[in-house]
Coordinates of C-alpha atoms and ligand atoms in Angstrom, one line a residue:
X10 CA 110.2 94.8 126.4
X11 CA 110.5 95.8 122.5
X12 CA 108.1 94.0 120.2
X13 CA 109.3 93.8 116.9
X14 CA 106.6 94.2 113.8
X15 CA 107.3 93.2 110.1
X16 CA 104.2 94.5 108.7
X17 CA 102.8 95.9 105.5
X18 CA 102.3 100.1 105.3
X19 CA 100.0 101.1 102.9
X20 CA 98.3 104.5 102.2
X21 CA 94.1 103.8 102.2
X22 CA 92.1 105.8 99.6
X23 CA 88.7 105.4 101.5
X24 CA 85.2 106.1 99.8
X25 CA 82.1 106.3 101.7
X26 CA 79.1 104.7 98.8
X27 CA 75.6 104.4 99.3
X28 CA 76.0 100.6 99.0
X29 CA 79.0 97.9 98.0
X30 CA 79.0 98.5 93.7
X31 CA 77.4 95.7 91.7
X32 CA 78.3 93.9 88.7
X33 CA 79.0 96.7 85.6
X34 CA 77.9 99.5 88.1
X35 CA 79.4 103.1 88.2
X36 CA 78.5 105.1 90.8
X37 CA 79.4 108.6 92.7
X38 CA 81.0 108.3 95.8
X39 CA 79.5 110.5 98.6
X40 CA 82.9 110.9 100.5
X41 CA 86.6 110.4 99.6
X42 CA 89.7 110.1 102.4
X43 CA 93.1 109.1 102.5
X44 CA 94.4 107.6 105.6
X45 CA 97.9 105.9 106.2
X46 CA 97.2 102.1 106.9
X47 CA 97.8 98.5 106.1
X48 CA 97.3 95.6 108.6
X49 CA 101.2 96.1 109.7
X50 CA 101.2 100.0 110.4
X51 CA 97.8 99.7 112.0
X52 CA 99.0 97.0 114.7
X53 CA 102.2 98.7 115.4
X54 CA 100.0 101.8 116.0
X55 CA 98.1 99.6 118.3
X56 CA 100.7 98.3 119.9
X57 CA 102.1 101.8 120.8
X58 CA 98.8 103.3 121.9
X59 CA 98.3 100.5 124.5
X60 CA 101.9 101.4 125.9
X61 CA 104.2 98.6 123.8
X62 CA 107.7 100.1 122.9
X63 CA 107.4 98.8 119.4
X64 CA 110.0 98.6 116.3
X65 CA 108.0 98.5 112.7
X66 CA 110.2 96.6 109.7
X67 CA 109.1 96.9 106.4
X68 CA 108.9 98.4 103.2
X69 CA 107.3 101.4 101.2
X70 CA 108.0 103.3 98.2
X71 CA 109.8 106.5 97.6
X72 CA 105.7 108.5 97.9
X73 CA 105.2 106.4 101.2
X74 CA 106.8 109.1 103.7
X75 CA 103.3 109.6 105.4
X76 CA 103.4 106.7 106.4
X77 CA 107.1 106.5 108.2
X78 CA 105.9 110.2 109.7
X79 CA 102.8 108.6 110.8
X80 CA 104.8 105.9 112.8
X81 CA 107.3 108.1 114.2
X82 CA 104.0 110.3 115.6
X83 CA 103.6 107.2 117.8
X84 CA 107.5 106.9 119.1
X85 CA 107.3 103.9 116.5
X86 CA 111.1 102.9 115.5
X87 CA 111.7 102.7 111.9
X88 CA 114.9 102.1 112.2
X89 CA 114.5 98.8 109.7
X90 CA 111.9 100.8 107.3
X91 CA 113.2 100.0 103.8
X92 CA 112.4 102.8 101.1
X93 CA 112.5 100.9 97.3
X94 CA 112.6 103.9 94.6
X95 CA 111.1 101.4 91.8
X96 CA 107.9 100.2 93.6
X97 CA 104.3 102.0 94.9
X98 CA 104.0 101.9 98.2
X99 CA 101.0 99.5 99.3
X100 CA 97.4 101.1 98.8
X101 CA 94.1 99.8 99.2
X102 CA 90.8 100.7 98.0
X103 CA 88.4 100.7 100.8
X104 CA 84.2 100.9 100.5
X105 CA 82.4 101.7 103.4
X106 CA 78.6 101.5 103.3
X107 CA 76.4 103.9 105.6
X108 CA 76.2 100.9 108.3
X109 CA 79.8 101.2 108.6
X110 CA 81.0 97.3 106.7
X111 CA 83.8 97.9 104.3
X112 CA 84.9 96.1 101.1
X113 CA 89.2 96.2 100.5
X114 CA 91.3 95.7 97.4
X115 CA 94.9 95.6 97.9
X116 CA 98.2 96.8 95.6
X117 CA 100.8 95.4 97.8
X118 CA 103.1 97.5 95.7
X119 CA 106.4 97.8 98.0
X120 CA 105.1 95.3 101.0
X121 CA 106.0 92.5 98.3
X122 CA 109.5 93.2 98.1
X123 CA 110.8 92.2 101.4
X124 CA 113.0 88.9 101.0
X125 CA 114.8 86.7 103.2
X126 CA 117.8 88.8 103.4
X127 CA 115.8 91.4 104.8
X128 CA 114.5 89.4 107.5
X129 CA 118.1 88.2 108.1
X130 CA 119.1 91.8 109.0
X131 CA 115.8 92.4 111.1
X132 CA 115.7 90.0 112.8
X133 CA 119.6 90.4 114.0
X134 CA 119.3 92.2 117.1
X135 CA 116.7 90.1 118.7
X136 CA 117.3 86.8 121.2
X137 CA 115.8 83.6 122.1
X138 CA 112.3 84.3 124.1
X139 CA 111.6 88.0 122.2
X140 CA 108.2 88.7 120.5
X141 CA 107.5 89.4 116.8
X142 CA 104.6 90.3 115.2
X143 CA 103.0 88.8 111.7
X144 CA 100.5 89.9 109.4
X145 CA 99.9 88.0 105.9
X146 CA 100.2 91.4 103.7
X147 CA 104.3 90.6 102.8
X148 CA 106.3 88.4 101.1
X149 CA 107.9 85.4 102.0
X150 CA 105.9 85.1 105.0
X151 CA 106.6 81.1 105.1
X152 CA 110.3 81.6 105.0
X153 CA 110.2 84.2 108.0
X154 CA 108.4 82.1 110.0
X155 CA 111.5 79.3 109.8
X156 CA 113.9 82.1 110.5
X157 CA 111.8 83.7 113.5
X158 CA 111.3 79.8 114.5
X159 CA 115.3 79.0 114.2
X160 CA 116.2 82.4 116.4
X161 CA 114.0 81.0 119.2
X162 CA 111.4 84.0 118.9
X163 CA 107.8 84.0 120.3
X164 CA 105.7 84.5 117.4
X165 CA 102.0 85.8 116.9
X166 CA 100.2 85.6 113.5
X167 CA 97.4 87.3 112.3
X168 CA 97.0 85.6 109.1
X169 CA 95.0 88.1 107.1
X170 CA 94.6 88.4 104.8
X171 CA 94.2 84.9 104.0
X172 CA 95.9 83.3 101.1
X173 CA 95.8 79.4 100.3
X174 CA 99.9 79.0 100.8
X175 CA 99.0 79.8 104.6
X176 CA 97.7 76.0 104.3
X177 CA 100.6 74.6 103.9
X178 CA 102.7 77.5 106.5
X179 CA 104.5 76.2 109.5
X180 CA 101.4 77.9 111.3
X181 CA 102.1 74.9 114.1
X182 CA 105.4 76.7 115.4
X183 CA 103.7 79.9 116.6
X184 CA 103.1 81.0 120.0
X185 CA 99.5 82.7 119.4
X186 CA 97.2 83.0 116.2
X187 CA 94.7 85.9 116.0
X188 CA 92.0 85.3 113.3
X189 CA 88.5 86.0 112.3
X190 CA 85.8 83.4 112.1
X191 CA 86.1 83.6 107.8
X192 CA 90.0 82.9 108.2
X193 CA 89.3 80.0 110.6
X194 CA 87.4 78.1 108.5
X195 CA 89.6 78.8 105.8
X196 CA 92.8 77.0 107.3
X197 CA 90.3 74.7 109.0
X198 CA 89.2 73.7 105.4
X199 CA 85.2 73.6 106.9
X200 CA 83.1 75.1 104.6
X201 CA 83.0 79.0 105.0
X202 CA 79.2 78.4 107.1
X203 CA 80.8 76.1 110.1
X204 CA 80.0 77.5 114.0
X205 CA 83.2 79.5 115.0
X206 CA 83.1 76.8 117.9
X207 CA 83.5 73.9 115.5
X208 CA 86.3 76.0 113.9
X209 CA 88.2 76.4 117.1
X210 CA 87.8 72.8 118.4
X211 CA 89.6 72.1 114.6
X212 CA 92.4 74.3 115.6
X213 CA 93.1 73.4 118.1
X214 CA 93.6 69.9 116.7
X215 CA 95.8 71.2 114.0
X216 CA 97.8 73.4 116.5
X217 CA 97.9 71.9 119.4
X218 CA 101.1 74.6 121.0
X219 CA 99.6 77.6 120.2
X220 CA 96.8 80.1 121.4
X221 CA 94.2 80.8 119.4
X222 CA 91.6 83.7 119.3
X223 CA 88.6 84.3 116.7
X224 CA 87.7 87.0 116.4
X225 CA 83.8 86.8 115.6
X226 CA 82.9 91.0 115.2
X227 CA 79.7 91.6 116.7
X228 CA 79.8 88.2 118.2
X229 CA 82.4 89.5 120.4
X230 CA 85.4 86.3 120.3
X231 CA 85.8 82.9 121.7
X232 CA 90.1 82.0 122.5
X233 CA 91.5 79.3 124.6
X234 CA 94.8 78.2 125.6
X235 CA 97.0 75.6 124.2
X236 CA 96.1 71.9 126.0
X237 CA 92.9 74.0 127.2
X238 CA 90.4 71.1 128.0
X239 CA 88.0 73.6 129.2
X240 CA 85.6 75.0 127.2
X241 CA 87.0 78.0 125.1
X242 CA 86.0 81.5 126.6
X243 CA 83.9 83.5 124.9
X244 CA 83.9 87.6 125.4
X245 CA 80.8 89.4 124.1
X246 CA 81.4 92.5 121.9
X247 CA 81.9 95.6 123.9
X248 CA 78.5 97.5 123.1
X249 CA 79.0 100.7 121.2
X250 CA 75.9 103.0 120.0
X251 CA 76.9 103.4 116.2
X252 CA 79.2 101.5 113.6
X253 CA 80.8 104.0 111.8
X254 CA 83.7 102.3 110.1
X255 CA 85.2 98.7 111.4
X256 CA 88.5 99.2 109.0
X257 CA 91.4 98.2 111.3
X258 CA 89.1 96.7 114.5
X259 CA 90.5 93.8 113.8
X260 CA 94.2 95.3 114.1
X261 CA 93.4 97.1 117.2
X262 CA 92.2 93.9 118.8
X263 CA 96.1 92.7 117.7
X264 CA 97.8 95.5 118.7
X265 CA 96.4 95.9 122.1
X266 CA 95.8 92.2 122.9
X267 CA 99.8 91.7 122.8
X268 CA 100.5 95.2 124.4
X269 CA 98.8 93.8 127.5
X270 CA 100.0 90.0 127.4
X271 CA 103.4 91.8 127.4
X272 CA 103.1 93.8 130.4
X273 CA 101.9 90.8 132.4
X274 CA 97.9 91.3 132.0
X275 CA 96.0 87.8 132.7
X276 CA 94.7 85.8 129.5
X277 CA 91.0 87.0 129.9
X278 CA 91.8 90.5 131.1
X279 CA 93.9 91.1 127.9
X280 CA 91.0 89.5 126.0
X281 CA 88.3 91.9 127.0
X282 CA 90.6 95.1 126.6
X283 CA 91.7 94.2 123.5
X284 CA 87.9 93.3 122.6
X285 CA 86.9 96.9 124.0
X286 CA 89.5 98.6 121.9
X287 CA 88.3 97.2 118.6
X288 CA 84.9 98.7 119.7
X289 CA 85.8 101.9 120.3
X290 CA 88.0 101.6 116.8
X291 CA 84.7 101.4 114.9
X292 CA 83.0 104.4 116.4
X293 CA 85.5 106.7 114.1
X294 CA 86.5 106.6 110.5
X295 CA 89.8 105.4 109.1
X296 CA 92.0 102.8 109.8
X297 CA 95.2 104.1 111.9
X298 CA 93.6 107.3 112.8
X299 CA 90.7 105.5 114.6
X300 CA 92.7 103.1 117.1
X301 CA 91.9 104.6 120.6
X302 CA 94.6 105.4 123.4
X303 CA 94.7 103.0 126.0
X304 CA 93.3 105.5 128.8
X305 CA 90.1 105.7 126.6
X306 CA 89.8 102.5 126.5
X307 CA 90.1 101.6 130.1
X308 CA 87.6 104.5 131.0
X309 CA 85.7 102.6 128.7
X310 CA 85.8 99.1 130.1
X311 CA 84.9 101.0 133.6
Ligands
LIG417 O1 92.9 95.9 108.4 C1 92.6 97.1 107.7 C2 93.7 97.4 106.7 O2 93.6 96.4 105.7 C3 93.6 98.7 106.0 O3 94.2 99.7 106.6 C4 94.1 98.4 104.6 O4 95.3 99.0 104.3 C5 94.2 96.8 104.5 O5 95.5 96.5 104.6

């Protein structure tokens, strides 16, 4: 089955610093990179390294054509890839310190030009029961979930990153919501210090028809089922022996998490491959260029 992603691209400028810059501080960078990126491009990546036949929508600018080459690399359709000759592509400006954290600003340059015509014409060719993927890095995210509701699709979110009109999103309708413990207490509204459990059980309150994971990085994640009354499963992170950079682990978790729901792999089994993939995503540097292939990743689960 073909997923369908309408997802930000955006071209990373990566600099490695001795530690995140303070207040009014200038400092040398000991390393500079340029990777292609944005939470969109890396999940479709993901998607196709764990096997998904995937179709990536979006938008870059007329200096974004690594990006589209990058995509194609991975048998990624971009088919629906809009090019807008008056806009940047999407870049961010990543820190990472020596223990591997990273610190992101965001241009979304050509991701913000997507409107609800162009969803129209993306979402045309799909029917009632097929999967889409969502990130929050493009506009008009609120009206696209309507559409994607009122065509009957199957909807996962990964609303990152956050933004306070996701409060008020029809976040209810969607079929599985993949966060990390900051996010969850965000649309929670707990203060930013609540137990990812007391998160969840919120949630889970607030959307009752929907799966929920949290992502909780080191912590490994805790997910449960919609109605669950069990407790919520918790996975353990995957143990890996250094950090090097944990840009996009939270997209391969995504990526590879629906890959394997799609080809039929049970709840927990899908849980703990996806979980092992964001490991191994955090043991190389870069965001796309770091997402293992799935054979890695199973040799590493065995
Ligand atoms: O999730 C990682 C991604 O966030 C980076 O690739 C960067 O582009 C930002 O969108």
């Amino acid at each position: 089955m073909n997923i369908l992603n309408i997802g930000s691209l955006n071209l990373d400028h990566v600099y490695h610093l001795p530690h995140f810059l303070h207040l009014g501080e200038t400092l040398h960078s000991t390393a500079y990179h340029r990777f292609p990126g944005g939470k969109g491009l890396n999940q479709s990546i993901a998607l196709a390294r764990a096997g998904a036949t995937v179709t990536h929508a979006g938008a870059i600018g007329s200096d974004g054509a690594l990006l589209r080459d990058t995509l194609l690399a991975d048998h990624i359709s971009v088919m629906p890839l809009l090019i807008h000759p008056a806009e940047p592509t999407g870049h961010a400006i990543i820190h990472v310190t020596p223990d591997g954290q990273n610190a992101i600003l965001l241009h979304p340059g050509a991701n913000h030009t997507l409107t609800t015509e162009h969803f129209h014409a993306f979402l045309a060719p799909l029917h009632p029961g097929d999967p889409l993927l969502l990130q929050n890095e493009i506009s008009q995210l609120t009206p696209l979930l309507h559409l994607a509701h009122a065509a009957q699709l199957r909807v996962t979110l990964n609303p990152a990153p956050f933004t306070a009109d996701l409060l008020d999103a029809p976040l209810h309708l969607l079929d599985t919501l993949i966060l990390n413990e900051i996010e969850a207490c965000q649309l929670a509204r707990l203060p930013s210090d609540t137990a990812p459990h007391a998160a969840l059980v919120t949630l889970r309150q607030q959307y009752p028809d929907t799966t929920l994971i949290l992502t909780l990085g080191s912590q490994g994640l805790i997910a449960s089922l919609p109605h669950e009354t069990t407790p919520p499963l918790h996975i353990p992170a995957h143990p890996i022996s250094r950090v090097v950079d944990t840009t996009a682990a939270g997209d391969t978790f995504t990526g590879y998490f629906l890959a394997e729901r799609l080809r039929g792999t049970p709840f927990p089994d899908a849980l703990r491959l996806a979980n092992t993939a964001a490991a191994l995503c955090c043991t190389q540097p870069g965001a796309s260029p770091s997402i293992p292939r799935r054979a890695d990743v199973l040799a590493a689960l065995a």
